[in-house]
PDB file of C-alpha atoms in Angstrom:
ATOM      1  CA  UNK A 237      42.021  61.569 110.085  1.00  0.00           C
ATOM      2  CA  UNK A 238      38.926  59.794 110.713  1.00  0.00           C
ATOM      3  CA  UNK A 239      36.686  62.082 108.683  1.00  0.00           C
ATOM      4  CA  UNK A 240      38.888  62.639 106.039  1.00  0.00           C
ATOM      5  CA  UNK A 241      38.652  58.245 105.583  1.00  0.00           C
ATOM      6  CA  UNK A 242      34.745  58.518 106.349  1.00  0.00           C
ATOM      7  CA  UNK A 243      34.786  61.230 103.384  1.00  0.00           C
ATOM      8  CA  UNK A 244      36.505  58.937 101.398  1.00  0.00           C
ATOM      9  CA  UNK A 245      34.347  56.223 101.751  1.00  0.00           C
ATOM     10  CA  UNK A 246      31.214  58.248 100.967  1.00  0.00           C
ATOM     11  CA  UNK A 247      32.957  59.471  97.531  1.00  0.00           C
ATOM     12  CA  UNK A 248      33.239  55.729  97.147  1.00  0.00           C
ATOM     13  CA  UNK A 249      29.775  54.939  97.826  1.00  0.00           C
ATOM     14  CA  UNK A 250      28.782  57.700  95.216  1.00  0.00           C
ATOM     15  CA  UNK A 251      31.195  56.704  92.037  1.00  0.00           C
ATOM     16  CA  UNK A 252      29.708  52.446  92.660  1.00  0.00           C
ATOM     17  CA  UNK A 253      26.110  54.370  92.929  1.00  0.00           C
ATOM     18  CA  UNK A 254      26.834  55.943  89.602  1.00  0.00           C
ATOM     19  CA  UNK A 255      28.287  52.777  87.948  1.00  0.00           C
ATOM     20  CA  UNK A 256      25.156  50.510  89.439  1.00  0.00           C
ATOM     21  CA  UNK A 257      23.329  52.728  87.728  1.00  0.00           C
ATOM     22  CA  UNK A 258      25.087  52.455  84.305  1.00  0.00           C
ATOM     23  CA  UNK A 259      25.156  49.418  84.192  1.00  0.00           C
ATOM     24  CA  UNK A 260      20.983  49.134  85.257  1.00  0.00           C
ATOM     25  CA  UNK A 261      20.490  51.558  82.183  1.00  0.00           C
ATOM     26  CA  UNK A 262      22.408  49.454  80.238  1.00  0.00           C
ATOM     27  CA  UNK A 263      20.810  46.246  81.001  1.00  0.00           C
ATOM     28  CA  UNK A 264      17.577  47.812  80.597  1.00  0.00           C
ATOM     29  CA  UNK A 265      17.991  48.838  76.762  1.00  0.00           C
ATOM     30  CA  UNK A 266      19.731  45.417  76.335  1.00  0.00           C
ATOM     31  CA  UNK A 267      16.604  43.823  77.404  1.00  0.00           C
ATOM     32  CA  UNK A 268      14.298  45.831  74.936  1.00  0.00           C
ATOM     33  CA  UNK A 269      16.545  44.596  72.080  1.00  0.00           C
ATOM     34  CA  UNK A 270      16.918  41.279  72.995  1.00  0.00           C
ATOM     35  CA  UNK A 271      13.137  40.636  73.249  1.00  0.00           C
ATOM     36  CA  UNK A 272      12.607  41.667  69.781  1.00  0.00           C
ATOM     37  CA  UNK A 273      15.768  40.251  68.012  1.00  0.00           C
ATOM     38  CA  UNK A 274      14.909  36.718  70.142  1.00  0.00           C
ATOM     39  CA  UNK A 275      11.312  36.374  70.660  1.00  0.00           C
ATOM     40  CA  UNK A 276      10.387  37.622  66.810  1.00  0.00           C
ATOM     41  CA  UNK A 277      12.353  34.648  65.463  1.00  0.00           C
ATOM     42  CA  UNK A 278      11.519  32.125  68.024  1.00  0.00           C
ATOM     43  CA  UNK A 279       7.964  32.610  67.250  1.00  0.00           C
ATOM     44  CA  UNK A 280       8.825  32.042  63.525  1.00  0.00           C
ATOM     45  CA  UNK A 281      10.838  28.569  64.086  1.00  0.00           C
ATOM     46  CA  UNK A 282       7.650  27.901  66.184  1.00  0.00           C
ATOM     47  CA  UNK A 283       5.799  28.515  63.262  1.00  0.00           C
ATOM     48  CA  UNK A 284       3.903  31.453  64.410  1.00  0.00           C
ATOM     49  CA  UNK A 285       2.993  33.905  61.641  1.00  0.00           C
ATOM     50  CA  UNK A 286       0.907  37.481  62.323  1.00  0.00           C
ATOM     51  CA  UNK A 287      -2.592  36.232  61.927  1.00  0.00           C
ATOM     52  CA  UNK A 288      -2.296  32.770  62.614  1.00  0.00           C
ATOM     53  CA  UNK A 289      -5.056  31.451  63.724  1.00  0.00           C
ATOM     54  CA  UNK A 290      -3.930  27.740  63.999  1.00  0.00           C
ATOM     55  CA  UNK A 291      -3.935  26.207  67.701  1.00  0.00           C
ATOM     56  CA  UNK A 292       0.156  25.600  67.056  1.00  0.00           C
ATOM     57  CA  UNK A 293       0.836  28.852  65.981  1.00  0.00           C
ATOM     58  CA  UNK A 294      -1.591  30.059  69.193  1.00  0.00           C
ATOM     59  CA  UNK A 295       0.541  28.220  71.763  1.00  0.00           C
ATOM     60  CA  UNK A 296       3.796  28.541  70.246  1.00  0.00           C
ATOM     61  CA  UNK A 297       2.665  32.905  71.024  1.00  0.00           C
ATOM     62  CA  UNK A 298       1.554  31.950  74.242  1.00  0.00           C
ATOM     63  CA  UNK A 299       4.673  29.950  75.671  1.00  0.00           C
ATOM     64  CA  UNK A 300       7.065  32.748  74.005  1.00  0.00           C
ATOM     65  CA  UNK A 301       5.128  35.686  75.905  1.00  0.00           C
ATOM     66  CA  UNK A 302       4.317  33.970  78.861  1.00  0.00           C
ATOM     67  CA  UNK A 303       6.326  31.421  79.714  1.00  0.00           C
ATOM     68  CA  UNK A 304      10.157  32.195  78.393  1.00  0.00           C
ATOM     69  CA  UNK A 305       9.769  35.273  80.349  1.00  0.00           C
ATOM     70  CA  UNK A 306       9.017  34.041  83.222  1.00  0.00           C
ATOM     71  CA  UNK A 307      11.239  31.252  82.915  1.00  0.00           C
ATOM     72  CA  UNK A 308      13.885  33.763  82.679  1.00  0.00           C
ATOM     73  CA  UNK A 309      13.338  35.974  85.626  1.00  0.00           C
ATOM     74  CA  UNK A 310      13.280  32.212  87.615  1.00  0.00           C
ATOM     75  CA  UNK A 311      16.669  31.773  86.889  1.00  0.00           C
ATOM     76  CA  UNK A 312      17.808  35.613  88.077  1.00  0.00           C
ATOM     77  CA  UNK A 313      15.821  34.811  91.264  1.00  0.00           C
ATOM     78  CA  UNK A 314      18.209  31.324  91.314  1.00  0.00           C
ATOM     79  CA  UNK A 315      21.184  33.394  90.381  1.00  0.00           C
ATOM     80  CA  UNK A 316      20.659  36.433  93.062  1.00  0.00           C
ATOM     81  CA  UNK A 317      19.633  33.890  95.623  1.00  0.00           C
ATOM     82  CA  UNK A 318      23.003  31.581  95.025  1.00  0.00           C
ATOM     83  CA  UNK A 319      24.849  35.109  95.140  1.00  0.00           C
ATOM     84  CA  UNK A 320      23.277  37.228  98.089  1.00  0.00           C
ATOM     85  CA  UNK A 321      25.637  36.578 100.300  1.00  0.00           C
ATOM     86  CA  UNK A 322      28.522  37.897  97.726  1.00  0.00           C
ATOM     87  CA  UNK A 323      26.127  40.514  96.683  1.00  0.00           C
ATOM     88  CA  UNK A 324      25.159  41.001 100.482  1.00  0.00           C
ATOM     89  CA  UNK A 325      28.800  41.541 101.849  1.00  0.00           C
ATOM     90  CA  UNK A 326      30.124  44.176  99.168  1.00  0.00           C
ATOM     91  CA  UNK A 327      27.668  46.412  99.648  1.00  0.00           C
ATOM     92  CA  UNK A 328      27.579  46.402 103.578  1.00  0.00           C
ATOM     93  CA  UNK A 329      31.180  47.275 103.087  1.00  0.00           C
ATOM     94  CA  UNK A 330      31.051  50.411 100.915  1.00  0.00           C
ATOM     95  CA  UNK A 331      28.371  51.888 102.965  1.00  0.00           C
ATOM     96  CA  UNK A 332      29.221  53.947 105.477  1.00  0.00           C
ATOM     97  CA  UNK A 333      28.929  52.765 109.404  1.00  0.00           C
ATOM     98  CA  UNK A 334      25.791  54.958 110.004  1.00  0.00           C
ATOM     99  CA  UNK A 335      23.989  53.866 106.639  1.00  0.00           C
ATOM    100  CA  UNK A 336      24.543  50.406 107.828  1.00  0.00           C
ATOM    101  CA  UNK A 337      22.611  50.354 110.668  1.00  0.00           C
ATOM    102  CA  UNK A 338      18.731  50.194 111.108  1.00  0.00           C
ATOM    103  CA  UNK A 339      18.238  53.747 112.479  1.00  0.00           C
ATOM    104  CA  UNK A 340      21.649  55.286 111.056  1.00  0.00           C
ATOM    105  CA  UNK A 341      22.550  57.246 114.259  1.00  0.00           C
ATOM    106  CA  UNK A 342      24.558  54.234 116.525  1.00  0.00           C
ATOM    107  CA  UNK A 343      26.891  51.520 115.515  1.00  0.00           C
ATOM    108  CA  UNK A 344      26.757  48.115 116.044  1.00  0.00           C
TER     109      UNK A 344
END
């Protein structure tokens, strides 16, 4: 009975692997298209224009290439930090007891 519920668990484990990784692939294409359809027009309104030479147009490039982006992956380090725990405590509990410890042979 046990290993037909430790069996269970693993298929489990796989199918959330599988969706993680969806939803990573999706994100990732998301991301691509965002940055163009965002960052091309926020240049423009910031009066950028290919070939500008004009100090404005120079930092308005500058703080749309350098610092949206990382102002951005700020706030996912402020949002994965606020929800580690949550993020912590569903994973621990579709891994299976031996994957959950440091050498994977004993239990704790």
């Amino acid at each position: 009975m046990a290993r037909a519920r430790d069996d269970a668990q693993q298929r489990g484990g796989d199918s959330h692997a599988g969706a993680c990784f969806g939803w990573w692939n999706f994100v990732t294409k998301a991301n691509l298209a965002l940055a163009a359809g965002l960052a091309l027009p926020l240049l423009a309104a910031l009066g950028y224009a290919p070939g500008a030479t004009a100090p404005e147009a120079l930092a308005a490039l500058s703080v749309v290439y350098a610092v949206v982006p990382v102002g951005l992956k700020l706030l996912a380090v402020a949002l994965l930090w606020r929800w580690r725990h949550v993020l912590e405590t569903a994973s621990a509990t579709q891994l299976p007891a031996a994957a959950r410890t440091p050498c994977g042979a004993c239990e704790t």
